[in-house]
Amino acid sequence: ILESMGSTGVIRPEFRKGLAELRLRLGVREEDTKELFLEAVEEKFIPMVEWINSEMERTQLSQKQLSERRGKDMGEDVFQSGKSAEGTLGLGAEVNIMGDIINLVDFYTENDIAEEKEVGTKEVEGEEVPVFETSYPITAIGCGALDQEMAEYLYRQFVVGAFTAQGDQAGRYEGARAAFGGILGLTSEKMEDINDNIGSAVYDNFVSRSMASKGALDQQDMMFLANIQTKLGLSTEQGEKLLLQSQKKVLSEEINAIMDDSTPEKLKAFREKCNVMGMDLAEDVGISSHRLVRMFESEITPALKSGEITAENSEYLTEIQESLNMNPDECETVFENTVLRLSKQAMDLINSEIMRGRDENTVDLIKELVRYAAFMDGDLELSVEEATARKVFNIYEAFDFSGQDPEVVEQNQELLKAALGISDS
């Protein structure tokens, strides 16, 4: 068997027939032949893996790291450049072993070493059909040529190399990815985990840059991400999950920065961006209910003070609630508490101005108080001394209401009386 492999390590088709005839002449059982074949394969396989491992360590580890892995001091001349190696086993690290890895995969494939084993059945168009899984009888980990850590490093580096490659070469690498992982001895779950980790880094980087420059991803960006998904061998579900995670990360960082120096304009722009992206602020972006309440309160407070939100014009209030996807009852509670808080602040300022004899400064504050009273049917839970209450009402009564509906003026006066605790008796 070893002789038929020759220098390439691959048994050519014409030699396979001769080996089969030799087996029959010698009376060797098929199972024994397979065992002998795998022993011969392993004899060729181990040096190939050890070479790849050695090159990986030499080009990617520092002199100190290499000495620690091999348990002995390594001189400077071990390294290709004659000095300590540079780089780390991370995304974008340079590696010169892609060709050696492809040779290893070809050796395994062309010798038909991998086996298809039935692992179950599934229903297809009403019929039960067998499900097969590729089995690798000889692996780098299994024969002791690699440890688990280096096998994972090698697979990760191969995936990165395939991702950054171009043209036909990229397709060749992508096609060999799953086989190389199996040859190393990695489980499909471990390979999927490594693919996800690499995909996460790539998605995070691309999504953060795109959203920073454009605010949201466009069709061209989605096409690029679809290409990344294909290159990394990710399923549609995995790609969607990574995209959601990357967007969540970007938006979470953005809202953290906004809340440190929030303005109604920034909050409105942020929630509208999330709405356009179809991202629920709680479920998709991960914003806590406590922070949503803060966002709601921070946006309605200036609008209440300025009169943008009034009892007659509460559409903006509803828009904010629906945009944040908050519970209407919770919003109502927060709203009422905000109105009561602002009412007390306005009343405190009115008191202060009256005490200083600056009645003219209370005009806008009293109008503000009337607007708040309209939301609560006058019940603002204020505690006002009777003399002050009469003073405030008299100031309001002296306002110029020309051009206003007398009925509305009267209603507002009654609301102010109720808010100040003035009885008609």
Coordinates of C-alpha atoms in Angstrom, one line a residue:
I1 CA 0.0 0.0 0.0
L2 CA 2.8 2.4 0.9
E3 CA 4.6 1.7 -2.4
S4 CA 1.4 2.4 -4.4
M5 CA 1.1 5.8 -2.6
G6 CA 4.4 6.9 -4.0
S7 CA 5.8 10.3 -3.3
T8 CA 2.4 12.0 -3.6
G9 CA 0.8 9.8 -0.9
V10 CA -2.2 9.3 -3.2
I11 CA -3.1 5.8 -4.6
R12 CA -3.8 6.3 -8.3
P13 CA -6.9 4.5 -9.7
E14 CA -4.8 2.1 -11.8
F15 CA -3.1 0.9 -8.6
R16 CA -6.4 0.3 -6.7
K17 CA -7.3 -2.6 -9.0
G18 CA -3.9 -4.2 -8.5
L19 CA -4.2 -3.9 -4.7
A20 CA -7.7 -5.5 -4.8
E21 CA -6.3 -8.5 -6.9
L22 CA -3.3 -8.8 -4.5
R23 CA -5.7 -9.0 -1.5
L24 CA -7.7 -11.8 -3.1
R25 CA -4.5 -13.8 -4.0
L26 CA -3.2 -13.4 -0.4
G27 CA -6.6 -14.2 1.0
V28 CA -6.6 -11.2 3.3
R29 CA -10.0 -10.3 4.7
E30 CA -11.6 -7.0 3.6
E31 CA -11.7 -5.7 7.2
D32 CA -8.0 -6.5 7.7
T33 CA -7.2 -4.8 4.4
K34 CA -9.0 -1.7 5.5
E35 CA -7.0 -1.7 8.8
L36 CA -3.7 -2.0 6.9
F37 CA -4.8 0.7 4.5
L38 CA -5.5 3.1 7.4
E39 CA -2.2 2.3 9.1
A40 CA -0.4 3.2 5.8
V41 CA -2.5 6.4 5.5
E42 CA -1.6 7.3 9.1
E43 CA 2.1 6.9 8.4
K44 CA 1.8 9.4 5.6
F45 CA -0.8 11.6 7.3
I46 CA 1.1 12.3 10.6
P47 CA 4.2 14.0 9.0
M48 CA 1.9 16.2 6.9
V49 CA 0.0 17.4 9.9
E50 CA 3.1 17.9 12.0
W51 CA 4.6 20.0 9.2
I52 CA 1.5 22.2 9.1
N53 CA 1.6 22.5 12.9
S54 CA 5.3 23.3 12.9
E55 CA 4.8 26.0 10.3
M56 CA 1.9 27.5 12.2
E57 CA 3.8 27.7 15.4
R58 CA 6.9 29.0 13.7
T59 CA 5.2 31.8 11.9
Q60 CA 2.6 32.8 14.4
L61 CA 4.1 32.4 17.9
S62 CA 6.8 34.5 19.5
Q63 CA 10.0 32.8 20.5
K64 CA 8.8 32.7 24.1
Q65 CA 5.4 31.2 23.2
L66 CA 7.1 28.6 21.0
S67 CA 9.5 27.7 23.8
E68 CA 6.6 27.3 26.2
R69 CA 4.7 25.0 23.8
R70 CA 7.6 22.8 23.0
G71 CA 9.0 22.8 26.5
K72 CA 12.5 23.9 25.5
D73 CA 14.5 27.0 24.6
M74 CA 14.2 27.9 20.9
G75 CA 17.0 29.9 19.3
E76 CA 16.4 32.9 17.1
D77 CA 17.3 30.9 13.9
V78 CA 14.1 28.8 14.3
F79 CA 12.1 31.7 12.8
Q80 CA 11.8 32.4 9.1
S81 CA 12.9 36.0 9.5
G82 CA 15.8 35.2 11.8
K83 CA 14.1 37.0 14.7
S84 CA 11.1 36.5 17.0
A85 CA 7.9 35.9 15.0
E86 CA 5.4 38.7 14.9
G87 CA 1.6 38.4 14.9
T88 CA -1.0 36.5 16.9
L89 CA -3.5 33.8 16.2
G90 CA -6.3 36.3 15.5
L91 CA -8.5 37.5 12.7
G92 CA -6.3 38.9 10.0
A93 CA -3.1 37.1 11.1
E94 CA -0.8 36.1 8.2
V95 CA -0.3 32.5 7.5
N96 CA 1.6 30.7 4.7
I97 CA 0.2 27.2 5.1
M98 CA -3.0 27.4 3.1
G99 CA -1.4 25.4 0.3
D100 CA -0.2 22.7 2.7
I101 CA -3.7 22.4 4.2
I102 CA -5.2 22.0 0.7
N103 CA -2.7 19.3 0.0
L104 CA -3.7 17.5 3.2
V105 CA -7.4 17.7 2.3
D106 CA -6.6 16.4 -1.3
F107 CA -4.6 13.5 0.2
Y108 CA -7.6 12.6 2.4
T109 CA -10.2 13.1 -0.3
E110 CA -8.4 11.4 -3.2
N111 CA -7.6 8.3 -1.1
D112 CA -11.3 8.0 -0.2
I113 CA -10.4 7.9 3.5
A114 CA -13.6 9.6 4.7
E115 CA -16.6 7.4 5.2
E116 CA -20.4 8.1 4.8
K117 CA -22.3 6.6 7.7
E118 CA -26.0 6.4 8.1
V119 CA -27.0 8.2 11.3
G120 CA -30.8 8.2 11.1
T121 CA -33.7 9.0 8.8
K122 CA -35.8 12.0 7.8
E123 CA -39.1 12.4 6.0
V124 CA -38.9 13.9 2.5
E125 CA -42.2 14.2 0.6
G126 CA -43.9 11.7 2.8
E127 CA -41.1 9.1 2.6
E128 CA -38.4 8.1 5.1
V129 CA -35.0 8.6 3.6
P130 CA -31.6 7.8 5.3
V131 CA -29.5 10.6 6.7
F132 CA -25.7 10.2 6.2
E133 CA -22.8 11.9 8.1
T134 CA -19.2 12.0 7.0
S135 CA -16.9 10.1 9.3
Y136 CA -13.2 10.6 9.5
P137 CA -11.4 7.4 10.7
I138 CA -8.1 9.2 11.0
T139 CA -7.8 12.6 12.5
A140 CA -5.0 14.9 13.6
I141 CA -6.2 14.9 17.2
G142 CA -7.0 11.2 17.2
C143 CA -3.5 10.2 16.2
G144 CA -1.8 12.6 18.5
A145 CA -0.4 14.9 15.9
L146 CA -2.2 17.9 17.3
D147 CA -3.7 19.0 20.6
Q148 CA -7.3 20.4 20.7
E149 CA -6.1 24.0 21.1
M150 CA -3.8 24.0 18.0
A151 CA -6.4 22.1 16.0
E152 CA -8.9 24.9 16.7
Y153 CA -6.3 27.6 15.9
L154 CA -5.5 25.9 12.6
Y155 CA -9.2 25.6 11.6
R156 CA -9.8 29.2 12.6
Q157 CA -6.8 30.4 10.6
F158 CA -7.9 28.4 7.6
V159 CA -11.4 29.9 7.7
V160 CA -9.9 33.4 8.0
G161 CA -7.6 32.7 5.1
A162 CA -10.6 31.4 3.0
F163 CA -12.6 34.5 3.9
T164 CA -9.9 36.9 2.8
A165 CA -8.9 35.0 -0.4
Q166 CA -10.2 36.1 -3.8
G167 CA -11.4 34.4 -7.0
D168 CA -11.1 30.7 -7.7
Q169 CA -8.8 30.2 -4.8
A170 CA -11.5 31.5 -2.4
G171 CA -13.9 28.9 -3.7
R172 CA -11.4 26.2 -3.4
Y173 CA -10.7 27.1 0.3
E174 CA -14.4 27.4 1.1
G175 CA -15.1 24.0 -0.4
A176 CA -12.4 22.4 1.7
R177 CA -13.4 24.1 5.0
A178 CA -15.7 21.4 6.4
A179 CA -13.4 18.5 5.3
F180 CA -10.4 20.2 7.0
G181 CA -12.3 20.6 10.3
G182 CA -13.3 16.9 10.2
I183 CA -9.7 15.8 9.3
L184 CA -8.4 17.8 12.3
G185 CA -10.9 15.9 14.5
L186 CA -13.2 18.9 15.4
T187 CA -16.9 18.3 15.9
S188 CA -19.4 20.0 13.7
E189 CA -20.5 21.9 16.8
K190 CA -17.0 23.2 17.5
M191 CA -16.6 24.2 13.8
E192 CA -19.9 26.0 13.9
D193 CA -18.9 27.8 17.1
I194 CA -15.6 29.0 15.5
N195 CA -17.4 30.1 12.4
D196 CA -19.8 32.1 14.5
N197 CA -17.0 33.8 16.4
I198 CA -15.3 34.8 13.2
G199 CA -18.6 35.9 11.7
S200 CA -19.4 37.9 14.8
A201 CA -16.1 39.9 14.6
V202 CA -16.6 40.5 10.8
Y203 CA -20.3 41.5 11.2
D204 CA -19.6 43.8 14.2
N205 CA -16.9 45.6 12.3
F206 CA -18.8 46.0 9.1
V207 CA -22.2 46.9 10.7
S208 CA -20.6 49.5 13.1
R209 CA -18.8 51.2 10.2
S210 CA -21.8 51.2 7.9
M211 CA -24.2 52.5 10.6
A212 CA -21.8 55.2 11.7
S213 CA -21.5 56.6 8.2
K214 CA -25.0 56.0 6.9
G215 CA -27.2 55.6 10.0
A216 CA -28.7 52.3 8.7
L217 CA -27.8 49.4 6.4
D218 CA -28.9 49.7 2.8
Q219 CA -29.4 47.1 0.1
Q220 CA -25.8 47.1 -1.0
D221 CA -24.7 46.4 2.6
M222 CA -27.1 43.5 2.9
M223 CA -25.7 42.0 -0.3
F224 CA -22.2 42.3 1.1
L225 CA -23.3 40.6 4.3
A226 CA -25.0 37.8 2.3
N227 CA -21.6 37.3 0.6
I228 CA -19.9 37.1 4.0
Q229 CA -22.5 34.6 5.1
T230 CA -21.7 32.4 2.1
K231 CA -17.9 32.7 2.6
L232 CA -18.1 31.7 6.3
G233 CA -20.5 28.8 5.6
L234 CA -23.2 30.3 7.8
S235 CA -26.9 29.4 7.5
T236 CA -29.5 32.0 6.8
E237 CA -30.6 31.8 10.4
Q238 CA -27.0 32.2 11.7
G239 CA -26.5 35.2 9.4
E240 CA -29.7 36.8 10.6
K241 CA -28.7 36.2 14.3
L242 CA -25.2 37.7 13.8
L243 CA -26.7 40.7 12.0
L244 CA -29.2 41.2 14.9
Q245 CA -26.5 40.9 17.5
S246 CA -24.2 43.4 15.6
Q247 CA -27.1 45.9 15.2
K248 CA -28.0 45.5 18.9
K249 CA -24.4 46.1 19.9
V250 CA -24.2 49.3 17.8
L251 CA -27.5 50.6 19.0
S252 CA -26.8 49.8 22.6
E253 CA -23.6 51.7 22.5
E254 CA -25.4 54.6 20.8
I255 CA -28.2 54.8 23.4
N256 CA -25.6 54.7 26.2
A257 CA -23.9 57.7 24.7
I258 CA -27.2 59.5 24.2
M259 CA -28.4 59.0 27.7
D260 CA -25.2 60.5 29.1
D261 CA -26.3 63.8 27.4
S262 CA -29.8 63.3 26.2
T263 CA -32.0 65.8 24.4
P264 CA -35.5 65.2 23.0
E265 CA -34.1 65.5 19.5
K266 CA -31.5 62.8 20.0
L267 CA -34.0 60.5 21.7
K268 CA -36.6 61.0 18.9
A269 CA -34.0 60.4 16.2
F270 CA -32.8 57.2 17.9
R271 CA -36.2 55.6 18.4
E272 CA -37.2 56.5 14.9
K273 CA -34.1 54.9 13.6
C274 CA -34.9 51.7 15.5
N275 CA -38.5 51.8 14.2
V276 CA -37.2 52.1 10.6
M277 CA -34.9 49.2 11.1
G278 CA -37.7 47.1 12.6
M279 CA -35.9 46.8 15.9
D280 CA -37.9 46.6 19.1
L281 CA -36.2 48.8 21.7
A282 CA -36.7 46.3 24.5
E283 CA -36.6 42.9 22.8
D284 CA -34.1 43.5 20.0
V285 CA -31.9 46.3 21.3
G286 CA -32.1 45.1 24.9
I287 CA -33.0 48.4 26.5
S288 CA -34.3 47.9 30.0
S289 CA -37.8 48.9 31.1
H290 CA -36.2 51.4 33.5
R291 CA -34.3 53.1 30.7
L292 CA -37.4 53.1 28.5
V293 CA -39.2 55.0 31.2
R294 CA -36.3 57.5 31.4
M295 CA -36.4 57.9 27.6
F296 CA -40.2 58.5 27.7
E297 CA -39.9 60.9 30.6
S298 CA -37.0 62.8 29.1
E299 CA -38.8 63.3 25.8
I300 CA -42.2 64.3 27.2
T301 CA -40.9 66.7 29.9
P302 CA -39.7 69.5 27.5
A303 CA -42.8 69.0 25.3
L304 CA -45.1 69.5 28.4
K305 CA -43.2 72.6 29.6
S306 CA -43.3 74.2 26.1
G307 CA -46.9 73.4 25.5
E308 CA -46.2 71.0 22.5
I309 CA -48.2 68.4 24.4
T310 CA -51.6 69.6 25.7
A311 CA -54.8 68.0 26.7
E312 CA -56.2 68.9 23.3
N313 CA -53.1 67.8 21.4
S314 CA -51.8 64.5 22.8
E315 CA -51.0 62.7 19.5
Y316 CA -47.3 63.3 20.1
L317 CA -47.6 61.5 23.4
T318 CA -49.2 58.5 21.8
E319 CA -46.5 58.5 19.1
I320 CA -43.7 58.3 21.7
Q321 CA -45.5 55.5 23.6
E322 CA -46.1 53.4 20.4
S323 CA -42.6 54.1 19.1
L324 CA -41.0 52.9 22.3
N325 CA -43.5 50.0 22.4
M326 CA -44.3 50.7 26.1
N327 CA -47.3 49.5 28.0
P328 CA -50.0 52.2 27.7
D329 CA -50.9 51.9 31.4
E330 CA -47.2 52.3 32.4
C331 CA -46.9 55.3 30.2
E332 CA -50.0 56.8 31.7
T333 CA -48.6 56.4 35.2
V334 CA -45.3 57.9 34.2
F335 CA -47.1 60.8 32.4
E336 CA -49.3 61.6 35.4
N337 CA -46.3 61.5 37.8
T338 CA -44.4 63.8 35.4
V339 CA -47.3 66.3 35.3
L340 CA -47.5 66.3 39.1
R341 CA -43.8 66.9 39.4
L342 CA -43.7 69.7 36.9
S343 CA -46.8 71.2 38.5
K344 CA -45.0 71.4 41.9
Q345 CA -41.9 72.9 40.3
A346 CA -44.0 75.5 38.5
M347 CA -45.9 76.3 41.7
D348 CA -42.6 76.6 43.7
L349 CA -41.3 79.1 41.1
I350 CA -44.6 81.1 41.2
N351 CA -44.3 81.3 45.0
S352 CA -40.8 82.5 44.7
E353 CA -41.6 85.2 42.2
I354 CA -44.6 86.4 44.3
M355 CA -42.5 86.6 47.5
R356 CA -40.0 88.8 45.6
G357 CA -42.7 91.0 44.3
R358 CA -42.2 90.0 40.7
D359 CA -45.7 89.2 39.8
E360 CA -45.1 89.8 36.1
N361 CA -42.7 86.9 36.0
T362 CA -45.4 84.5 37.0
V363 CA -47.5 84.8 33.8
D364 CA -46.0 82.0 31.8
L365 CA -45.7 79.8 34.9
I366 CA -49.4 80.2 35.7
K367 CA -50.3 79.4 32.1
E368 CA -48.1 76.3 32.4
L369 CA -49.9 75.3 35.6
V370 CA -53.3 75.7 33.8
R371 CA -52.1 73.3 31.0
Y372 CA -51.1 70.7 33.6
A373 CA -54.4 71.1 35.4
A374 CA -56.3 70.3 32.2
F375 CA -54.7 66.8 32.1
M376 CA -55.7 66.0 35.7
D377 CA -59.1 67.7 35.9
G378 CA -57.5 70.2 38.3
D379 CA -56.2 67.7 40.8
L380 CA -52.5 68.5 40.8
E381 CA -52.0 67.5 44.5
L382 CA -50.7 70.9 45.4
S383 CA -50.6 72.4 48.9
V384 CA -51.0 76.2 48.5
E385 CA -51.7 78.7 51.2
E386 CA -55.1 80.4 50.7
A387 CA -53.6 83.9 50.4
T388 CA -51.1 82.8 47.8
A389 CA -53.8 80.8 45.9
R390 CA -56.0 83.9 45.8
K391 CA -53.1 86.0 44.6
V392 CA -52.3 83.6 41.8
F393 CA -55.9 83.4 40.7
N394 CA -56.2 87.2 40.7
I395 CA -53.1 87.5 38.5
Y396 CA -54.6 85.0 36.1
E397 CA -58.0 86.6 36.1
A398 CA -56.3 89.9 35.0
F399 CA -54.8 88.3 31.9
D400 CA -55.9 89.6 28.5
F401 CA -58.2 86.9 27.2
S402 CA -59.5 88.9 24.2
G403 CA -60.0 86.8 21.1
Q404 CA -60.3 83.6 23.2
D405 CA -63.4 81.5 23.5
P406 CA -65.1 82.7 26.7
E407 CA -66.2 79.1 27.5
V408 CA -62.6 77.9 27.4
V409 CA -61.4 80.8 29.5
E410 CA -64.0 79.9 32.1
Q411 CA -63.1 76.3 32.1
N412 CA -59.4 77.2 32.6
Q413 CA -60.3 79.4 35.5
E414 CA -62.2 76.6 37.1
L415 CA -59.3 74.2 36.6
L416 CA -56.9 76.7 38.2
K417 CA -59.2 77.1 41.1
A418 CA -59.3 73.4 41.6
A419 CA -55.5 73.1 41.3
L420 CA -55.0 75.9 43.9
G421 CA -57.6 74.5 46.2
I422 CA -59.9 77.6 46.0
S423 CA -63.5 76.9 46.8
D424 CA -66.4 79.2 45.6
S425 CA -68.0 79.2 49.0

